[in-house]
Coordinates of C-alpha atoms and ligand atoms in Angstrom, one line a residue:
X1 CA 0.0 0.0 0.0
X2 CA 1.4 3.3 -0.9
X3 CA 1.6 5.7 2.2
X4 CA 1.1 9.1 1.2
X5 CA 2.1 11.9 3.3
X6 CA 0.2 14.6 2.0
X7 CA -3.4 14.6 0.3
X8 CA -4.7 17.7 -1.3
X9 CA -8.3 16.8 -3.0
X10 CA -10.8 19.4 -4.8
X11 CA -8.2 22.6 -3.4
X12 CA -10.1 25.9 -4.6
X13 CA -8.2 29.5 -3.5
X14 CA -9.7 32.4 -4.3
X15 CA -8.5 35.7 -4.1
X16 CA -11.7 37.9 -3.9
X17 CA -13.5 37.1 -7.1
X18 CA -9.8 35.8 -8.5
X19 CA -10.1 31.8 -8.7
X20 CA -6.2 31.1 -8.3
X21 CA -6.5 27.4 -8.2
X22 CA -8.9 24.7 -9.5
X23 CA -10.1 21.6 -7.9
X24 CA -6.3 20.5 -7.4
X25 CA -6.1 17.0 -6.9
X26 CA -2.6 15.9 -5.8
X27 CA -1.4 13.1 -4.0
X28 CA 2.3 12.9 -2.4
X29 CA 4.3 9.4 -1.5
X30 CA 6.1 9.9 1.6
X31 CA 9.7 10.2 0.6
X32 CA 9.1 11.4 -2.5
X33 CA 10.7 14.7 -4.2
X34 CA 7.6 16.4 -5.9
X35 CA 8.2 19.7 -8.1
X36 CA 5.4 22.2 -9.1
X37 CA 6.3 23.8 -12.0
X38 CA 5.0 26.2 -14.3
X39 CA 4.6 29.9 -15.9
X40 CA 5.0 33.0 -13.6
X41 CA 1.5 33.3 -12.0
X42 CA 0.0 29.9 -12.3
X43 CA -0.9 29.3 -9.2
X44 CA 2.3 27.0 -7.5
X45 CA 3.4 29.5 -4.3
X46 CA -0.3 29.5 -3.7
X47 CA -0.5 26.3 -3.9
X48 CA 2.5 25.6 -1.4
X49 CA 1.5 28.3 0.6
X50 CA -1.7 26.8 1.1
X51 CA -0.3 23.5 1.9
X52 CA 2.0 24.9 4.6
X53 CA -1.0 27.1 6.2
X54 CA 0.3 30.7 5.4
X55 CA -3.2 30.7 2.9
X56 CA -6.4 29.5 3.5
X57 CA -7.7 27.7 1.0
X58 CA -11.7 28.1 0.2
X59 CA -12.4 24.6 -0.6
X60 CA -11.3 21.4 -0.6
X61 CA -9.5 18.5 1.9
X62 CA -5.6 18.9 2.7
X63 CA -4.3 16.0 4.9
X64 CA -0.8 15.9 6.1
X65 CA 0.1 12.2 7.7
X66 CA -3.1 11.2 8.2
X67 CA -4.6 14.2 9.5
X68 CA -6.9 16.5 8.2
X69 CA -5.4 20.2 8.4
X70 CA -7.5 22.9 6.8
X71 CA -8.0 26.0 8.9
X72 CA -4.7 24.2 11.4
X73 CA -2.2 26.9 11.8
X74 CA 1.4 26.8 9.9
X75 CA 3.3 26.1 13.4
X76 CA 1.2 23.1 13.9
X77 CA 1.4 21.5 10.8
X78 CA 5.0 20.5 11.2
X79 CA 6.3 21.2 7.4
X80 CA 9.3 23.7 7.5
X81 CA 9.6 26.0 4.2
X82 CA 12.7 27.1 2.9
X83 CA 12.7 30.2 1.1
X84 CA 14.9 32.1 -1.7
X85 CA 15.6 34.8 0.5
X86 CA 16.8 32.5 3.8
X87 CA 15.4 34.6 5.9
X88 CA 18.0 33.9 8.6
X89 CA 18.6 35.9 11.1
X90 CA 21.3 37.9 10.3
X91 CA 22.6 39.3 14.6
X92 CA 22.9 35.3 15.3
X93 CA 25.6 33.0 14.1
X94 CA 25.4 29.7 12.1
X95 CA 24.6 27.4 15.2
X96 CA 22.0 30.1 16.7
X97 CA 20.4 30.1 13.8
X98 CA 20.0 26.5 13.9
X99 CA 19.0 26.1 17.5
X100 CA 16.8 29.0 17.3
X101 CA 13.2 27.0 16.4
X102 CA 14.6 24.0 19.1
X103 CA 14.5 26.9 21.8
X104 CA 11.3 28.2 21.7
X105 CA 10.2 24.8 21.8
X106 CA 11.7 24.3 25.2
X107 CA 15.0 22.0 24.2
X108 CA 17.4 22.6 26.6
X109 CA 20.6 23.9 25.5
X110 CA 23.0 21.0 24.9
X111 CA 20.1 18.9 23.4
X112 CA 20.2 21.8 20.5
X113 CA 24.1 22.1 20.6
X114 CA 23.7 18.6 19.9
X115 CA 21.1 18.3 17.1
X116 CA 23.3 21.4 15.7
X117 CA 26.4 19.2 15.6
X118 CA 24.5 16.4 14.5
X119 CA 22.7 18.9 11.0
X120 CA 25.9 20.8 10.5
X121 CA 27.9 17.5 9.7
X122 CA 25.2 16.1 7.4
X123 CA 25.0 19.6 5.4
X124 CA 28.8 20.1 5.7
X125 CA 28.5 23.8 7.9
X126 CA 30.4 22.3 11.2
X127 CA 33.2 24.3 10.0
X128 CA 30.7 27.4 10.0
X129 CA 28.4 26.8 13.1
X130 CA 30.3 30.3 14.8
X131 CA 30.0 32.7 11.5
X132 CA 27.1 35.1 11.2
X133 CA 25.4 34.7 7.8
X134 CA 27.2 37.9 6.4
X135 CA 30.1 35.9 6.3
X136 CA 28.7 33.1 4.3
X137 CA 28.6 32.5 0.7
X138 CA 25.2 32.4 -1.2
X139 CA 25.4 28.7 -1.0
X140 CA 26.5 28.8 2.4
X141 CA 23.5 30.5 3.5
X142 CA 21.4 28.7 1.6
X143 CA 22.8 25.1 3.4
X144 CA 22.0 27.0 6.4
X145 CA 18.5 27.9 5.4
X146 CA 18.2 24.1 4.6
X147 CA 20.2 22.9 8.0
X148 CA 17.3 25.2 9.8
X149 CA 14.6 23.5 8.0
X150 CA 15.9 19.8 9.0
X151 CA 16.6 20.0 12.4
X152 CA 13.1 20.5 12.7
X153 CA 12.8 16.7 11.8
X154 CA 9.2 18.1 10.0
X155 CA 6.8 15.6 7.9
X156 CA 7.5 17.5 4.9
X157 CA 10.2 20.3 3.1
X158 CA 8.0 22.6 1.1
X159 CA 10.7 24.4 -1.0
X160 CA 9.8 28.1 -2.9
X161 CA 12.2 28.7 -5.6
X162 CA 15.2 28.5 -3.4
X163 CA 17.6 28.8 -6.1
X164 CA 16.4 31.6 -7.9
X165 CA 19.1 33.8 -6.0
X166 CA 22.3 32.0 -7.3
X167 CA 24.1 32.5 -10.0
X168 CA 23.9 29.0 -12.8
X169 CA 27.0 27.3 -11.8
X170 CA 26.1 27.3 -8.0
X171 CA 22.1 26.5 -8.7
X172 CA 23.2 23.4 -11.0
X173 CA 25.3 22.3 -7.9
X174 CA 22.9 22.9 -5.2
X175 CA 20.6 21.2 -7.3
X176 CA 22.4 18.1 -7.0
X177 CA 23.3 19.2 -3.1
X178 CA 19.3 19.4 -2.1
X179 CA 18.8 16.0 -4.0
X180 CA 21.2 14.2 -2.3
X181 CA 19.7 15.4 1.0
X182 CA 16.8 15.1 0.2
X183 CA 18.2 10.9 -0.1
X184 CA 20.0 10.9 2.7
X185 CA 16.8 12.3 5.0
X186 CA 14.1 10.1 3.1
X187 CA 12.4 13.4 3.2
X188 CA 8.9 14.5 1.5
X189 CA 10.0 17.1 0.2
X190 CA 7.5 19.6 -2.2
X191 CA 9.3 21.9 -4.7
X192 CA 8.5 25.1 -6.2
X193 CA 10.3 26.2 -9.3
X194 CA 8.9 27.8 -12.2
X195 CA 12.4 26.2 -14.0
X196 CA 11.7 23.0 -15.9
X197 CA 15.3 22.1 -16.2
X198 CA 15.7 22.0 -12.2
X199 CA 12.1 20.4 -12.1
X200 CA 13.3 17.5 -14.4
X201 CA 16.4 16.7 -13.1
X202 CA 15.7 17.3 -9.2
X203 CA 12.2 15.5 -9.2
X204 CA 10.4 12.1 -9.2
X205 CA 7.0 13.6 -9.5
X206 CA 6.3 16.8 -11.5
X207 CA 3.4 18.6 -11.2
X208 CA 3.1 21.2 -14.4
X209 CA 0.6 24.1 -13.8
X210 CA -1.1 26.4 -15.8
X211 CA -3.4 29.4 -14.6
X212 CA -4.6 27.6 -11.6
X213 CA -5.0 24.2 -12.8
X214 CA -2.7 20.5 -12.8
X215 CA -2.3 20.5 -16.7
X216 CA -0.3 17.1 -16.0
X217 CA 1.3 15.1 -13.5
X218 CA 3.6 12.4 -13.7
X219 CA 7.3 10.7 -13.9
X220 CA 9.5 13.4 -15.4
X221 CA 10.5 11.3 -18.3
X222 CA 6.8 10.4 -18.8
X223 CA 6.0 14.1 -19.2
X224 CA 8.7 14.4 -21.7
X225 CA 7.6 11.1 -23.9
X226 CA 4.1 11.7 -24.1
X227 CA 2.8 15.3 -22.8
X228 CA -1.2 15.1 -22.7
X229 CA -1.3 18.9 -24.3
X230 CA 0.5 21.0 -26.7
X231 CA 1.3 23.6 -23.3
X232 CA 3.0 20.8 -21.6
X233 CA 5.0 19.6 -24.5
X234 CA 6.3 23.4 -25.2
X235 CA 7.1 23.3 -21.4
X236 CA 8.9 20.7 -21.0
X237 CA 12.1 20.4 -22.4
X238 CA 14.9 22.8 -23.7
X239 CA 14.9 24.4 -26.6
X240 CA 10.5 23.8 -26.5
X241 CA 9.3 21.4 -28.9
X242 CA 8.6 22.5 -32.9
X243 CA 5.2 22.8 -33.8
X244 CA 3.3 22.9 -37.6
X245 CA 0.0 23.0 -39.1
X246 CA -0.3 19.8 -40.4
X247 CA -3.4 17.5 -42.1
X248 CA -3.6 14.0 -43.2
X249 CA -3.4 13.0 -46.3
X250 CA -5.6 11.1 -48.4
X251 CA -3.8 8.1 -48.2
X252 CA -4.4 8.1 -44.9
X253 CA 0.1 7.2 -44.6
X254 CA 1.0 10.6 -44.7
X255 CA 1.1 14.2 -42.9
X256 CA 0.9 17.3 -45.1
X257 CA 3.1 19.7 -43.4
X258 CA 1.6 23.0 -43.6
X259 CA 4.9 25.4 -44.3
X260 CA 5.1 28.1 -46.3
X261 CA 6.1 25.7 -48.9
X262 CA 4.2 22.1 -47.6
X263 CA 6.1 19.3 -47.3
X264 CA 4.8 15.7 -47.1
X265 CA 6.4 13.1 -44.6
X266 CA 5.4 9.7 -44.1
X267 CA 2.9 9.0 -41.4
X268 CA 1.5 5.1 -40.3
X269 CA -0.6 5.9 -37.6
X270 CA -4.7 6.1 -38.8
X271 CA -5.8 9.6 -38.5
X272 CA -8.8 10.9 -39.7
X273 CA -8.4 12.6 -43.2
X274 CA -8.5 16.3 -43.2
X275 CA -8.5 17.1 -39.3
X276 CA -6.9 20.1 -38.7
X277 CA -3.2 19.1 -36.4
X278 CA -0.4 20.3 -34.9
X279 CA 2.8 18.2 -35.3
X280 CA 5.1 18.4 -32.8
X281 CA 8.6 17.7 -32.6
X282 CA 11.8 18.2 -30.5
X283 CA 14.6 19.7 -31.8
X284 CA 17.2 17.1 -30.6
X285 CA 15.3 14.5 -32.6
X286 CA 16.3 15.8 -35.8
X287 CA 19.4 14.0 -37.9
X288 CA 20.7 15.8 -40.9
X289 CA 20.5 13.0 -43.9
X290 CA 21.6 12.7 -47.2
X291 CA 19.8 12.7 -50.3
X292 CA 18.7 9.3 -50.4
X293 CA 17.2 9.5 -46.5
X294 CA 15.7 12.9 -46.0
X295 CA 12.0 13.3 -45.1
X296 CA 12.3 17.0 -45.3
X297 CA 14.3 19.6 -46.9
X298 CA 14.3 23.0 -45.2
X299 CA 16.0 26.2 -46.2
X300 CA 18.9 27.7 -43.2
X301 CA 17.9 30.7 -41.4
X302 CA 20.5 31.1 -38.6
X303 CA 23.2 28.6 -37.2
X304 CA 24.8 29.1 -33.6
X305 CA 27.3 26.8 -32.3
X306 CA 28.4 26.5 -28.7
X307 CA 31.0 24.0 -29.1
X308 CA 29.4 20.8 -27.8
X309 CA 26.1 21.4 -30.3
X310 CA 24.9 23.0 -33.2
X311 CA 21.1 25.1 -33.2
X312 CA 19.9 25.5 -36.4
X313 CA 16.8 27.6 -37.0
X314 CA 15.1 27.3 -40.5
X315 CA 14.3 29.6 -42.8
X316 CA 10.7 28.7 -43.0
X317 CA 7.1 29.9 -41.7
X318 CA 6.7 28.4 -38.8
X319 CA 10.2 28.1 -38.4
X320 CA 11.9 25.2 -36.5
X321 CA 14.8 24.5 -34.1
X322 CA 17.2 22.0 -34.7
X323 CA 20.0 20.7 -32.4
X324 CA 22.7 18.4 -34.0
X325 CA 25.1 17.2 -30.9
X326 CA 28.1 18.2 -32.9
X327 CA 29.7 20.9 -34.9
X328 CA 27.7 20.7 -38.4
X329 CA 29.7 22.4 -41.3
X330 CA 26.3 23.7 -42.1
X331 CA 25.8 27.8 -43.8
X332 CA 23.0 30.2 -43.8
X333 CA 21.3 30.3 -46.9
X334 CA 21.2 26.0 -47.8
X335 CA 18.9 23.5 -47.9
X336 CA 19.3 20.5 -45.4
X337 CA 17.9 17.3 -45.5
X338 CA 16.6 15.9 -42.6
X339 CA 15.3 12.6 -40.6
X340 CA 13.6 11.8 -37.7
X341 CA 12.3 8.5 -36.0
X342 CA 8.2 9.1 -36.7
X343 CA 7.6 7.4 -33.2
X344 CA 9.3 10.8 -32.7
X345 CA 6.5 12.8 -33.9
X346 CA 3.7 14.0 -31.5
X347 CA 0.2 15.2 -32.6
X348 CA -2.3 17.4 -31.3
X349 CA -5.7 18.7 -32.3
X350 CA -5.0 21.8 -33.8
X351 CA -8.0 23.3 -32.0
X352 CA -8.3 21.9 -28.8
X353 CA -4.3 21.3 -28.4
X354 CA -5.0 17.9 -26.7
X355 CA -2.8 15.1 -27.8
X356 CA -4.1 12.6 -29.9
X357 CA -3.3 8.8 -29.4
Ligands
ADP401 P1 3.3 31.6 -9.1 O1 3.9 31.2 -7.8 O2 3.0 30.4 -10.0 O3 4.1 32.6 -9.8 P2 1.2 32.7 -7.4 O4 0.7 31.5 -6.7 O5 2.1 33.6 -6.7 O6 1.9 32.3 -8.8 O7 0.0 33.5 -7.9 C1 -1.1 33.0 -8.7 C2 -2.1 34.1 -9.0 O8 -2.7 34.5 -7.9 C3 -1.4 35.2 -9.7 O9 -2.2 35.7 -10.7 C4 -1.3 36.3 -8.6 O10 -1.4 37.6 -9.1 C5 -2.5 35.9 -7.7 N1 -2.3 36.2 -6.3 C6 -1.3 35.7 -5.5 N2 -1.4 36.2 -4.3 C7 -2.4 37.0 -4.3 C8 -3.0 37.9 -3.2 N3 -2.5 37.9 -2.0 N4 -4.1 38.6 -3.6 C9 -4.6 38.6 -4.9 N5 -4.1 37.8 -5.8 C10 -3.0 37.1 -5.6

């Protein structure tokens, strides 16, 4: 039986006449690392604020181990937040800052000394427990911030955008930093991030969000493979997924694609002859091919090379994004052929964007 630590069914939050989110249904393993992702205002602080009790939500159940906790104060629900901003206190050092919440609990002094000791060693700060946080790195503080939230020993991390602060090298190794934690402590831990790269690569269980609703849940790679809407597949993944017009033709074995100048490309999967779709596809599933192979031809708009790969954009209407994992001796101005694996390809209802099959 799968045990799951928190439970949010039919969550409504409105802000006055503002419906911020919609009939979220979410269910979270314990131990499991769960991102929400999405665009800027879709609804995931709320959503994480709601679940930690700094929000009240206006309908729905939220149950945290069991136990149901609407309208149960933030102190009580035993979560611990960590924020982008640390919010540590900056007149105490490292250790006080960690021993602080343990205090006003009523632990006795060398009990939090103790559990200090014991949270510095596992986030590598017992070299740091006397500084004060001006004299700490931005990943430093950040470790403290986390330290904070652990000795706590709470039933779930809720993280809001804790990275967002650093500069990339350091968020790509804290990343991995909060992961391995997150491992070590068999945490629940619930992440906000409106990053799809750090979503991917630090979570088990994304949650992808649009304008107050759960467009799609799942495994990370599932999301990538088969996205249930054309939002989700331009969200996931980097550069976003190719789209174009397409129809079926009337041999029911082919797409038309609909490009300034149409192309046709094989197609064996039945769709209905003359629906109006959209054909996506990701730029790192292109492969240049030679006369004999290409499915498409397609005129060179702009090539940039960073060394390890090659982006292509093509001269065409829409235009599309092409990634070759090496450096392509390839000019403005030609045409290219090019291939693809068609269990690549990904349709959608050109209307309602929803994928089909
Ligand atoms: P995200 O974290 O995904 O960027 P938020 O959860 O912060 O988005 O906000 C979701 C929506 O709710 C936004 O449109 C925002 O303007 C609105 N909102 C958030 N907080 C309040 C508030 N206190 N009062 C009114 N509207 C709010």
């Amino acid at each position: 039986m799968t045990v799951h630590q928190i439970e949010l069914t039919g969550i409504n939050k409105y802000y006055g006449a503002y419906h911020a989110l919609r009939d979220i249904d979410l269910k979270i393993r314990k131990g499991a690392f769960v991102a929400l992702v999405g665009p800027s205002g879709c609804g995931k602080s709320t959503l994480l604020r709601s679940l930690a009790g700094l929000e009240t939500i206006s309908s729905g159940d939220l149950v945290i181990a069991g136990a149901k906790m609407n309208g149960v104060p933030p102190r009580k629900r035993d979560l611990a937040m960590v924020f982008q901003s640390y919010a540590l206190y900056p007149h105490m050092t490292v250790e006080q800052n960690l021993t602080y919440s343990l205090r006003i609990r009523g632990i006795d002094k060398a009990e939090a000394k103790r559990k200090a000791e014991e949270v510095a060693a596992t986030t590598g700060l017992s070299h740091l427990l006397g500084r004060y946080p001006r004299e700490l790195s931005g990943g430093q503080r950040q470790r403290v911030a986390m330290s904070r939230a652990i000795i706590r020993n709470p039933k779930a991390f809720l993280f809001d955008e804790p990275l967002s602060n650093l500069d990339a090298a350091l968020r790509v190794h804290m990343r991995k930093e909060i992961r391995a934690l997150h491992d070590r402590l068999k945490a629940t831990s619930v992440y906000v991030t409106h990053d799809q790269i750090e979503a991917m690569t630090m979570a088990d269980h994304v949650v992808v969000m649009r304008q107050g609703i759960i467009e799609q849940q799942g495994a990370p790679l599932d999301l990538y493979d088969r996205p249930v809407n054309k939002f989700v597949a331009g969200f996931i993944g980097s550069p976003a997924m190719n789209f174009v017009p397409a129809s079926s033709g009337s041999d029911g074995k082919s797409l038309l694609l609909e490009f300034d100048e149409p192309q046709t490309i094989p197609f064996m999967k039945p769709v209905k002859a003359g629906q109006p779709l959209l054909v996506g596809i990701r730029p790192e599933h292109f492969e240049l091919a030679g006369d004999a192979d290409a499915m498409l031809r397609l005129p060179v708009g702009a090539v940039e090379t960073t060394g390890a790969s090659s982006y292509i954009t093509t001269a065409t209407q829409p235009e599309l994004v092409i990634v070759l994992n090496n450096r392509a001796a390839i000019r403005s101005g030609e045409v290219i052929g090019l291939c693809f694996d068609p269990s690549h390809l990904h349709l959608f209802d050109q209307q309602t964007e929803i994928r089909l099959g």
